[in-house]
PDB file of C-alpha atoms in Angstrom:
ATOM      1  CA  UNK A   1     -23.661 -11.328  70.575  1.00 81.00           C
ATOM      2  CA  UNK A   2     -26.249 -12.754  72.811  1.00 86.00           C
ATOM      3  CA  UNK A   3     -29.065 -14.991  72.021  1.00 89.00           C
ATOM      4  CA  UNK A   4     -32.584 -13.940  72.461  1.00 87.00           C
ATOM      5  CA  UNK A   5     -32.823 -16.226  75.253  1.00 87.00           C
ATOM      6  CA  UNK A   6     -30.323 -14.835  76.961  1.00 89.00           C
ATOM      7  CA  UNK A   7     -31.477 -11.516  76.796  1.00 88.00           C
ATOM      8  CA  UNK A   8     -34.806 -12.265  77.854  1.00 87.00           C
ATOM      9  CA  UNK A   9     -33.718 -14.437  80.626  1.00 87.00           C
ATOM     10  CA  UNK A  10     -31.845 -10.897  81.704  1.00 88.00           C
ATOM     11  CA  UNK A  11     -35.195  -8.801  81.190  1.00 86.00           C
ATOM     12  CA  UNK A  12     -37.036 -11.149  83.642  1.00 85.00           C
ATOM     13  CA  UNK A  13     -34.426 -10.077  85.625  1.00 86.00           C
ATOM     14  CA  UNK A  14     -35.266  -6.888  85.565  1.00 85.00           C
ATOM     15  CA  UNK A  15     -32.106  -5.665  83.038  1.00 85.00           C
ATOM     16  CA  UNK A  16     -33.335  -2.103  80.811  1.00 88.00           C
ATOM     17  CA  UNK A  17     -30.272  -2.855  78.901  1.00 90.00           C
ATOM     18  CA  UNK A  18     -31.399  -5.986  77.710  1.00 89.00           C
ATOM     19  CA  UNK A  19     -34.626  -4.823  76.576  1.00 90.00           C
ATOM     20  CA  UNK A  20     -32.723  -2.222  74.450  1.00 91.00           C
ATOM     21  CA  UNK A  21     -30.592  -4.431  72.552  1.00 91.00           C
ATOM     22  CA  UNK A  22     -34.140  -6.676  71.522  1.00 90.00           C
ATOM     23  CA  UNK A  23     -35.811  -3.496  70.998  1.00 91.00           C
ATOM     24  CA  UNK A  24     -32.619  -2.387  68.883  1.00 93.00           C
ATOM     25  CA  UNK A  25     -31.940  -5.526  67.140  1.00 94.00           C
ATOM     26  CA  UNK A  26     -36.057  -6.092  65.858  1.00 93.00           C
ATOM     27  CA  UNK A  27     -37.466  -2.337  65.543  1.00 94.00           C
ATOM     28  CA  UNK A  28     -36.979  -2.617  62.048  1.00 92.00           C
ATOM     29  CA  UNK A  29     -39.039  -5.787  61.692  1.00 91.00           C
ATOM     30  CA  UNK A  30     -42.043  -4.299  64.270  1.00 92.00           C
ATOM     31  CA  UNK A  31     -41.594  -1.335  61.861  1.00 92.00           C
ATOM     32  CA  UNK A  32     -42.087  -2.911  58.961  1.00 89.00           C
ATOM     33  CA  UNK A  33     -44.791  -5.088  59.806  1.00 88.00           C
ATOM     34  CA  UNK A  34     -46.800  -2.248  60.962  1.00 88.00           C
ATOM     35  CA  UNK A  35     -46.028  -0.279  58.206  1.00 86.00           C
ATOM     36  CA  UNK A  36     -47.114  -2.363  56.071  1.00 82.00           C
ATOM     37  CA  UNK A  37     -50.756  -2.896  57.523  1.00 81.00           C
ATOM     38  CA  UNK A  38     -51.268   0.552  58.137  1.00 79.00           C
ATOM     39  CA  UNK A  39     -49.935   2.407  55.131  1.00 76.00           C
ATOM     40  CA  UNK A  40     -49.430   5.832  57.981  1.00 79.00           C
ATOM     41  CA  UNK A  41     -45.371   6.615  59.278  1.00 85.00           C
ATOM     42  CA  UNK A  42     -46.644   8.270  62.121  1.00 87.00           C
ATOM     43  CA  UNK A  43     -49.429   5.452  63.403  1.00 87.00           C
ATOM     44  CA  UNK A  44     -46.747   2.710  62.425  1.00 88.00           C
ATOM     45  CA  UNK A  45     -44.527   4.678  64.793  1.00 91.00           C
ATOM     46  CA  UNK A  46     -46.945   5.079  67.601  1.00 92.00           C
ATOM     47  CA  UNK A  47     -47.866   1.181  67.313  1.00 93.00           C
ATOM     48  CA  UNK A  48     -44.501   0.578  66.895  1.00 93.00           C
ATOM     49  CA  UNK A  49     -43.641   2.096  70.448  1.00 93.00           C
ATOM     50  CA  UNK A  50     -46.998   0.200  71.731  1.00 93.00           C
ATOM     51  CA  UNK A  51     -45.811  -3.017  70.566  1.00 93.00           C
ATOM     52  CA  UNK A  52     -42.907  -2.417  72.445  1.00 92.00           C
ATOM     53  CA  UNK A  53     -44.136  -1.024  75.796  1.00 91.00           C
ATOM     54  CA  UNK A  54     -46.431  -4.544  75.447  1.00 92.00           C
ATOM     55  CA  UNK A  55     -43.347  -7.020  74.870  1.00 89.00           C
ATOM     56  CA  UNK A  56     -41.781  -5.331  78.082  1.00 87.00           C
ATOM     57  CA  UNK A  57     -44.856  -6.098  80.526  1.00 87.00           C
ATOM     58  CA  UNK A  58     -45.848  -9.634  79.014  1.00 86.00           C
ATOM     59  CA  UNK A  59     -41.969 -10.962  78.095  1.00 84.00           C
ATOM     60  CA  UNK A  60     -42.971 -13.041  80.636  1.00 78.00           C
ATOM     61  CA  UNK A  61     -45.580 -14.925  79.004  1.00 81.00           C
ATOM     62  CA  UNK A  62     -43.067 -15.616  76.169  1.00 82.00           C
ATOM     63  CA  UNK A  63     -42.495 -19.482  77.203  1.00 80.00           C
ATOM     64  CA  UNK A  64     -39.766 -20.201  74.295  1.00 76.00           C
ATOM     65  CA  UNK A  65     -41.519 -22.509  72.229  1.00 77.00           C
ATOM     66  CA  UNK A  66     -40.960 -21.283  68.807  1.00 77.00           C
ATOM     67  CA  UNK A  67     -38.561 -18.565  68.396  1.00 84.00           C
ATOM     68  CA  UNK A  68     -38.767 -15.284  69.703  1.00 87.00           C
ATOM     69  CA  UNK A  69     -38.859 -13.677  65.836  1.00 88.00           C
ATOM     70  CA  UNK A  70     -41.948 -15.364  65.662  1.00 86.00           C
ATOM     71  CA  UNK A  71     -43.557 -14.385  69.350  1.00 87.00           C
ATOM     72  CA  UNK A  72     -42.733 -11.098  68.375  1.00 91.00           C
ATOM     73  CA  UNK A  73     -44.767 -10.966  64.829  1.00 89.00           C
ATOM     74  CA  UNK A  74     -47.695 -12.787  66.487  1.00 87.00           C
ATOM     75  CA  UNK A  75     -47.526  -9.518  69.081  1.00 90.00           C
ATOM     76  CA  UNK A  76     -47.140  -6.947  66.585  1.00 91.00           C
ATOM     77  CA  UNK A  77     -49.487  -8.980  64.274  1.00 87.00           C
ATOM     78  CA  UNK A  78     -51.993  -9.136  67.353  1.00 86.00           C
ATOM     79  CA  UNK A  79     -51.764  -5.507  68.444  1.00 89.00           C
ATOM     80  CA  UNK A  80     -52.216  -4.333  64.725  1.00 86.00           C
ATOM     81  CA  UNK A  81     -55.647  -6.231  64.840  1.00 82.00           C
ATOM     82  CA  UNK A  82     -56.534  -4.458  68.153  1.00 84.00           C
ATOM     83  CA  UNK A  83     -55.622  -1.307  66.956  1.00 84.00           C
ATOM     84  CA  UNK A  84     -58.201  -2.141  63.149  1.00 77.00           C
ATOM     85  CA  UNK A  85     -60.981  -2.686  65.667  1.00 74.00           C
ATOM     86  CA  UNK A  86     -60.254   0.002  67.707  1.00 69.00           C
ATOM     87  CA  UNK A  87     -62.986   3.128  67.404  1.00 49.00           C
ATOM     88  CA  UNK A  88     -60.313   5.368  66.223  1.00 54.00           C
ATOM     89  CA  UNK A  89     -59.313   3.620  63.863  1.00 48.00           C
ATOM     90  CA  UNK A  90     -59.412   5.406  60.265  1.00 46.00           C
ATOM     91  CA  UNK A  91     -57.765   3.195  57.619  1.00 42.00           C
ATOM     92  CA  UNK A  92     -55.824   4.318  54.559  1.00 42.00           C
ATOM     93  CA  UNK A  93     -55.901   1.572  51.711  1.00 37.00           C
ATOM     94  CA  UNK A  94     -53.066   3.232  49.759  1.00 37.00           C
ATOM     95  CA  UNK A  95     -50.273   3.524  51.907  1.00 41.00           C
ATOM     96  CA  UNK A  96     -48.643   0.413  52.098  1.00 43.00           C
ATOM     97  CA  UNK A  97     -44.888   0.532  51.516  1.00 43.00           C
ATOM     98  CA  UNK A  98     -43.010  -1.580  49.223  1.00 45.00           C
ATOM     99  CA  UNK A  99     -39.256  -1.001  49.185  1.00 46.00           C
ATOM    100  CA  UNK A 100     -37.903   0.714  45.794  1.00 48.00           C
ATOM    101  CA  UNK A 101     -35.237  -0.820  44.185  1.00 47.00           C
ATOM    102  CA  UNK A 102     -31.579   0.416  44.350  1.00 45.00           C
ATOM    103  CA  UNK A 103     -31.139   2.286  40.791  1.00 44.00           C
ATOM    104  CA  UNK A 104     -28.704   1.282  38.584  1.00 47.00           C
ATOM    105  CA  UNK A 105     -26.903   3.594  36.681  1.00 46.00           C
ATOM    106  CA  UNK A 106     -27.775   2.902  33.481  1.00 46.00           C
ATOM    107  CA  UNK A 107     -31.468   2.681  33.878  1.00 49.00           C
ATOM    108  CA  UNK A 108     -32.799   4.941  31.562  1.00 57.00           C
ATOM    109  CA  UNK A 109     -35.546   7.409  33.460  1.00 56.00           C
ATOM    110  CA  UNK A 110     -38.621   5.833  31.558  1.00 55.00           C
ATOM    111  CA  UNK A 111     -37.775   2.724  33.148  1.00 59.00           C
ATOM    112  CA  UNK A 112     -37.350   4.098  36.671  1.00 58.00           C
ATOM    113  CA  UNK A 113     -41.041   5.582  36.122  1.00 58.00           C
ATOM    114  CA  UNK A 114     -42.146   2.282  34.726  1.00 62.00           C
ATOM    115  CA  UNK A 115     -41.132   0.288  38.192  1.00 66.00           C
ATOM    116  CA  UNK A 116     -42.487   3.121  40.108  1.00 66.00           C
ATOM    117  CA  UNK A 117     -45.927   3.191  38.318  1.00 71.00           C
ATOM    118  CA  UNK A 118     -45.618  -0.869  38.721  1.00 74.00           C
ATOM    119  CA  UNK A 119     -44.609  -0.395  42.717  1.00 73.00           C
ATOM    120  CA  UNK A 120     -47.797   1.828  43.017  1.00 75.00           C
ATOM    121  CA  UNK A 121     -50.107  -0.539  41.344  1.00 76.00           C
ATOM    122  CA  UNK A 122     -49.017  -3.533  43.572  1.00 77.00           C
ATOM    123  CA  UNK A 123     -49.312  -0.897  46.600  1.00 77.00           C
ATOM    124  CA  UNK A 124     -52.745  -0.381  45.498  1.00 78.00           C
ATOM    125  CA  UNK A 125     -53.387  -3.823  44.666  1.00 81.00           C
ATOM    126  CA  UNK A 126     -51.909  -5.540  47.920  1.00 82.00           C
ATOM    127  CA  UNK A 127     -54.213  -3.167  49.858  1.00 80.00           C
ATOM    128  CA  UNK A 128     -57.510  -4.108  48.045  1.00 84.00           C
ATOM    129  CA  UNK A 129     -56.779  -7.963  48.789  1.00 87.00           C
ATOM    130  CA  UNK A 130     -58.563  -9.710  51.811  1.00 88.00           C
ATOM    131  CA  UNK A 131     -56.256  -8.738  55.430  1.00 86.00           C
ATOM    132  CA  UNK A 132     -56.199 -12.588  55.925  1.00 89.00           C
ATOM    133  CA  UNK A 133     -54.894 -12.934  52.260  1.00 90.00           C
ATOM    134  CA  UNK A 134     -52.341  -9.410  52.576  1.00 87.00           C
ATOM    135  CA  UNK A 135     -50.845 -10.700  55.864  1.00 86.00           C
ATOM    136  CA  UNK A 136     -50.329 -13.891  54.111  1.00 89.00           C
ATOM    137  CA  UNK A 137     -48.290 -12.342  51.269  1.00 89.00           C
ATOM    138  CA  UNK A 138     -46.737  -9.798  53.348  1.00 85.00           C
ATOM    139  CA  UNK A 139     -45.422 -12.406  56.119  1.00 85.00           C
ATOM    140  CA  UNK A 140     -44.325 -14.880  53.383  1.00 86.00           C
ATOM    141  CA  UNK A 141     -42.723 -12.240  50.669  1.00 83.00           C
ATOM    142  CA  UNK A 142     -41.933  -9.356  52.876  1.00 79.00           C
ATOM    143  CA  UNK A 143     -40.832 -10.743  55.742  1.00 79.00           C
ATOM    144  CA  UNK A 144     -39.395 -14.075  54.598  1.00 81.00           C
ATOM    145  CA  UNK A 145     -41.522 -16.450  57.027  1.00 83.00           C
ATOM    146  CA  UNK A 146     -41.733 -19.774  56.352  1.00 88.00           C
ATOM    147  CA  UNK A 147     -45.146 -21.360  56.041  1.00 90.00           C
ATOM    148  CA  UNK A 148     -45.174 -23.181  58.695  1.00 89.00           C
ATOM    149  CA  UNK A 149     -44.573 -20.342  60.801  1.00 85.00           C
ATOM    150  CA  UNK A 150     -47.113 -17.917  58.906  1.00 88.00           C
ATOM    151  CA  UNK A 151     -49.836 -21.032  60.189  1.00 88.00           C
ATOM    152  CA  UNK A 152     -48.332 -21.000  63.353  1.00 84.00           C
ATOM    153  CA  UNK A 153     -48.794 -17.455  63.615  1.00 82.00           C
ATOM    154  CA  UNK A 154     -52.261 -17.150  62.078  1.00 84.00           C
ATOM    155  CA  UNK A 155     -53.591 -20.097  64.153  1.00 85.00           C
ATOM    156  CA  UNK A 156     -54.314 -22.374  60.637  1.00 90.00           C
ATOM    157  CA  UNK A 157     -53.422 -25.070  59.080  1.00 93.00           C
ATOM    158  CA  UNK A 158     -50.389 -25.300  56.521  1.00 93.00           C
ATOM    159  CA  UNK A 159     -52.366 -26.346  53.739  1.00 94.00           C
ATOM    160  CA  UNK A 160     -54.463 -22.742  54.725  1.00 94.00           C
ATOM    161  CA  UNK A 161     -51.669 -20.653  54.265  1.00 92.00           C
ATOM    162  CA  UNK A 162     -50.797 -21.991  51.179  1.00 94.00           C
ATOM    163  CA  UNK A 163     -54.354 -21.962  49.945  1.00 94.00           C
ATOM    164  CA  UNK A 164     -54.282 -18.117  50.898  1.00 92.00           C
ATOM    165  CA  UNK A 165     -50.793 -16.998  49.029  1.00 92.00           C
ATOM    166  CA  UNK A 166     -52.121 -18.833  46.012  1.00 92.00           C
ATOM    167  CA  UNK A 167     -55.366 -17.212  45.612  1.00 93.00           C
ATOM    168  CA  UNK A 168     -54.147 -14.190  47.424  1.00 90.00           C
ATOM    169  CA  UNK A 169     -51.421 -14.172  44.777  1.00 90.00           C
ATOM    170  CA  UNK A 170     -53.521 -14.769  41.702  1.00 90.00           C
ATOM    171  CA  UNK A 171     -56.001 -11.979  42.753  1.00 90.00           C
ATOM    172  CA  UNK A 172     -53.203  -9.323  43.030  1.00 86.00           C
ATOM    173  CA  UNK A 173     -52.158 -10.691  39.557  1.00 86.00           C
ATOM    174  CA  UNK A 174     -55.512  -9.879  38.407  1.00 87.00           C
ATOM    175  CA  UNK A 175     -56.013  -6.568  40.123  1.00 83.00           C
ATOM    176  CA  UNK A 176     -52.086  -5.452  39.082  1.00 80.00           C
ATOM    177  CA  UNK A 177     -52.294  -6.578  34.796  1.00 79.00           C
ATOM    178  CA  UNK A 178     -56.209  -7.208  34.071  1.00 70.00           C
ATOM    179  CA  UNK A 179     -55.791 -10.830  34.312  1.00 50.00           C
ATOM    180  CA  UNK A 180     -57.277 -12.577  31.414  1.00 41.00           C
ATOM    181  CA  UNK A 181     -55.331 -10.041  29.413  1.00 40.00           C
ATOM    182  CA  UNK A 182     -51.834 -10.213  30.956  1.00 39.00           C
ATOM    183  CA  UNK A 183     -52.323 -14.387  30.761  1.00 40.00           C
ATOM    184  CA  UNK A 184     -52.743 -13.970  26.994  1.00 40.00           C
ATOM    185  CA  UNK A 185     -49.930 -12.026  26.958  1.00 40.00           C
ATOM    186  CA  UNK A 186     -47.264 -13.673  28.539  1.00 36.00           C
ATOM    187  CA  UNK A 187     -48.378 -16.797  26.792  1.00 37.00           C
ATOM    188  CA  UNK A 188     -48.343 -15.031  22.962  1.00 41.00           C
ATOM    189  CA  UNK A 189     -44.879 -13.630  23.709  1.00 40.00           C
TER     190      UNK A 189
END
């Protein structure tokens, strides 16, 4: 399997194929990542393709300091922001997609509708939060960044990023079991 490197060293010049295996081997991530911020299939796949079309023209401007991964989520990152400020632009809060958990067998069906209802309210909850606080969460939960790379990406500090997951955390805490109340809770039990 070839590096990233190597393919890109191939796209510059001027290999399709090459562009096909990076578009093969990270649609999943672009997908995801766009997903997630918009909460719509059908924009995320539209951006998606965007994001694409963009690494194509400007692989050249990648200059291989960092990984590619990472060039690649600042793109996708980037072009979701373009697309937020764009005059089109109609956003749905609810949509975000959190993966459901495989089912096992002998979960009983009140359960199943428990985790849903739970999946839903962290949906809800991850969309209410601050974008600079979401993207936070989302880069370092979702898509297993590191935090150095999250303040690489977001163009902040280290001690930022972890500033944001911490409160970005607590307030989803808040919004997903009333706070106060789920505090009192877990410390009576």
């Amino acid at each position: 399997m070839q590096s990233d490197e190597e393919l890109i060293a191939e796209i510059r010049c001027g290999s399709r194929s090459a562009m096909e295996v990076l578009i093969r081997r990270y649609y999943k991530l672009v997908f995801g990542i766009v997903y997630r911020k918009t909460g719509d299939y059908h924009v995320a796949c539209d951006l998606t393709q965007e994001v694409f079309i963009k690494v194509a023209k400007s692989v050249s401007s990648y200059k291989g300091e960092g990984t590619f991964k990472s060039w690649l989520t600042s793109v996708t990152y980037h072009h979701c922001a373009d697309h937020f400020r764009s005059a089109t632009h109609a956003r749905k809060k609810n949509e975000i997609e959190i993966q459901p958990e495989i089912a096992d067998e002998s979960m009983n069906v009140y359960r199943l509708l428990e985790r849903n209802d739970e999946r839903k309210a962290i949906r809800n909850a991850l969309m209410d939060l601050p974008d600079y606080q979401r993207d936070t969460i989302v880069l370092s939960y979702f898509e297993g960044m590191k935090i150095r790379e999250i303040a690489e990406l977001m163009q902040c500090t280290e001690s930022t990023v972890k500033s944001r997951l911490y409160q970005g955390l607590g307030k989803l805490r808040k919004l997903v079991k009333g706070g106060d109340g789920y505090d009192k809770e877990r410390h009576n039990s």
